[in-house]
Amino acid sequence: MVTLMRWILWRPFGFGFSRRHLKVESCGITESESSIPLAWVSLIQKPNRTPDIFSLDQRKRFSTMPEIETNRRDSELFSPPSDVRGMTKLDRAAFKKTVTIPVLKVRKEIVNKLMRSLKKAALQRPGIKRVIEDPEDEESRLIMLDPYKIFTSDSFEKEELSILKQLNVSPQISKYNLELTYENFKSEEILRAVLPEGQDVTSGFSRVGHIAHLNLRDHQLPYKHLIGQVTIDKNPGITSAVNKINNIDNTYRNFQMEVLSGEENMMTKVRENNYTYEFDFSKVYWNPRLSTEHSRITELLKPGDVLFDVFAGVGPFAIPAAKKNCTVFANDLNPESHKWLLHNCKLNKVDQKVKVFNLDGKDFLQGPVREELMQQLGLLSKERKHSVHIVMNLPAKAVEFLCAFKSLLDGQPCSSELLPIVHCYSFSKDANPAKDVQQQAGTVLGVSLEACSSVHLVRNVAPNKEMLCITFQIPAAVLYKNQTENQETHDDPPLKRQRTDRDF
């Protein structure tokens, strides 16, 4: 132990000092002080003879250390006990740990005034009180100090020492044994201590009302129930933690899930962009990470516009559009989604503005959408000022449904600026995802979209996998029967104005 202590004492000050100085520093440590954290002990002892370098402000010297070193030292002191490594069933009592913290004794009546001046020196640790009662003197309080900044009375800055002197407070540092428990550790700290060293730690999740939705990796599965319980413990309002156990590859876009911990109630309520949605999370599709995208599309719409939502889910596009006084046609093949879509339209008081369907996407496009477009784009609608938008949010397959637009309408083409605007979502693993999505859509439609479409990056789904939205007006040559492609359609001015470098 002595050898280890000497190495730690030597290291911060370089290897240029003699062993005489090294011995002087280590000899002041008594057996009763052996429990003091090494990071504090290594500097709290005052040597009998101090080289010039020791007169430097120790706190400033440590503040210039690399951030990674600071984090490493912090994790050594404020980390769970090492014997929790490998725990698969949560034992909260096993996380008890005692650490030694520097404290300053002050009169209780000046605590508030003094704390304003000691913000930098005080302990900054969530969940731990910085001021506690003095067990030996009821008229005094103990101020917890940062063990990596304050070692002796010399560690205070000049301004701090001046305040202490004005308030007649002795800068003498005392030691306090602080007991840390499970409640004092963050979820990431707990999981990092439990999982095998060097492996990824899952601390993030998607919140869906009271449900925490995790996507655990294979190496985390042996600890899944512990991870679920820690997630519930450390996140107020979370009462259930679930893990997805298959990809979204079925007809109804929901996935199988396993309840890791907490209640098995999957009925939930969420609030997104000031709208309320209720649904059974185990039976419908909902992704809280798409909140910004729902808002972005809504902002493109103007009152009076028409929106066709081909894969509407429980209504995150349809309901905000209806609230904006748009005419909305919303469809979803999943009976559960259809049920909750109807429910949420009533919940948000837009049920009179949304026509709801329970059809396959292609049947919806070639049925209700076709009928409405024939009226919207007909000869009697030449003076129409509003726009028609079609949202197709089914990234894995939506591009394939674009074929339903080919020769969809009869009669003479409408004015090019009145052609429907499509917002079609897709995934791409290509090095140039925007161009890839344009080519995917263009191949299905049989026309090139590179000059007349914009592509918006929605989010990164996985390493080398992006979710994007391609926006374009359906060319008349595609939409109407017996029409041929013409350059005017491809170079449509409104579409060219929509395209910006930022979209890519």
XYZ file of C-alpha atoms in Angstrom, residues 17-25 49:
10
model
C 11.724 15.342 -7.425
C 13.952 13.344 -5.111
C 12.732 10.408 -3.087
C 13.347 12.570 0.015
C 10.418 14.781 -0.921
C 8.381 11.723 -1.770
C 8.917 10.194 1.650
C 8.060 13.399 3.462
C 4.649 13.539 1.769
C 9.638 21.189 2.897
